[in-house]
């Protein structure tokens, strides 16, 4: 009898259902992953709400971690992995041939028609298992996998994704160096990951801002290595940044707050002359009020956008995870069974009463909670 995989299928905005699909045969160039954990982030919330431009039905889940169940000979040689190895899988599956790919910007590859990657390919595209809200995931010949040690708890190992973003956004793009002061706007999982990355890069002083309701996240930021935290509702953040930096301002500002446009305008006031600002928090395509562009001119500020993560960021993240030096478990708040996917997304979105998520994941082998749906 053909083996089957349980999957969560999204059929429309805010509609998820549990199904079973046949597990495909793989060829010499592809593989099959048994999913241990799938991290969830703001993109899962947007996908659930129907904000992302995707074609339904599809299987969500773009942050897969798992065990190589089956692999073709050529894929095994190319990736350097064997059945039984644990790998972190990158979201995007680049074509390898387009201009973006050959120039090394594969996170912007559109060579396979639109954005091609896990959670974004419809079920109708064979073999269908393109999302990690599932027992099994198809490993496409162009998938990018990173081996990671098996003795680390899956809820921690799956943090390769937010941590990879932290390394790319807070270190690689702004070229953060030892001695720099790094100011991180927003204490969500990407902000906390930026703290870990900036610390690993040798930043001298790390400051994190948040709102009054973020008190717990700001406390976690301190545990992960932030030197100072600022509640922007209780304090004058411009004055505090001025004091904490001896009037100099922050060498690097990383903007990772969700939805709010104000921090983008404020970043121009916090940054040092000649400093760098990285914008990575999306704002629903709102414009930014009180954006004083003259500050960019007179302070010679560099502003860069950050979208996605690259293999270099993931490799740095995996090294930190494997080092065991950082108390990453302080970031992890929830893991959910496959049947609880909807609850997982609502908890992350802050729609579940009394529950506040920082880092959450779905673990297909977990037993569902009572009353789980779909
Ligand atoms: Zn994500
Ligand atoms: Zn490409």
Short mmCIF file of N, CA, C and O in Angstrom, two decimals, residues 39 56 98 127-128 153 175 245 288 307 353-354 364:
data_model
loop_
_atom_site.label_atom_id
_atom_site.label_comp_id
_atom_site.label_asym_id
_atom_site.label_seq_id
_atom_site.Cartn_x
_atom_site.Cartn_y
_atom_site.Cartn_z
N UNK A 39 8.69 26.07 11.95
CA UNK A 39 8.56 27.35 12.63
C UNK A 39 7.44 28.17 11.99
O UNK A 39 7.14 28.01 10.81
N UNK A 56 -4.54 29.12 -4.02
CA UNK A 56 -5.06 28.01 -3.21
C UNK A 56 -5.59 26.92 -4.14
O UNK A 56 -5.93 27.22 -5.28
N UNK A 98 18.68 32.08 -13.43
CA UNK A 98 18.28 33.44 -13.82
C UNK A 98 19.36 34.44 -13.39
O UNK A 98 20.32 34.10 -12.69
N UNK A 127 4.96 17.18 -6.90
CA UNK A 127 4.12 16.13 -6.31
C UNK A 127 3.22 16.62 -5.18
O UNK A 127 2.70 15.78 -4.44
N UNK A 128 3.02 17.91 -5.04
CA UNK A 128 2.02 18.43 -4.10
C UNK A 128 2.51 18.72 -2.70
O UNK A 128 2.00 19.63 -2.06
N UNK A 153 17.09 19.98 20.80
CA UNK A 153 15.63 19.83 20.73
C UNK A 153 15.08 20.49 19.46
O UNK A 153 15.55 21.58 19.08
N UNK A 175 26.63 45.52 7.91
CA UNK A 175 28.07 45.33 8.14
C UNK A 175 28.44 45.70 9.58
O UNK A 175 29.34 46.51 9.83
N UNK A 245 24.05 56.59 24.17
CA UNK A 245 25.12 56.56 23.17
C UNK A 245 26.06 57.76 23.33
O UNK A 245 26.84 58.05 22.41
N UNK A 288 4.76 56.57 5.45
CA UNK A 288 5.33 56.87 6.76
C UNK A 288 5.12 58.34 7.08
O UNK A 288 5.71 59.21 6.44
N UNK A 307 15.00 41.63 2.67
CA UNK A 307 13.90 40.71 2.37
C UNK A 307 14.48 39.30 2.31
O UNK A 307 15.30 39.01 1.45
N UNK A 353 -6.95 34.05 23.54
CA UNK A 353 -7.06 34.74 24.82
C UNK A 353 -5.99 34.28 25.79
O UNK A 353 -5.78 33.08 25.98
N UNK A 354 -5.30 35.24 26.40
CA UNK A 354 -4.37 34.93 27.48
C UNK A 354 -3.06 34.31 27.05
O UNK A 354 -2.24 33.96 27.89
N UNK A 364 4.54 17.94 13.94
CA UNK A 364 3.56 16.95 13.48
C UNK A 364 3.42 15.72 14.37
O UNK A 364 2.36 15.10 14.40
#
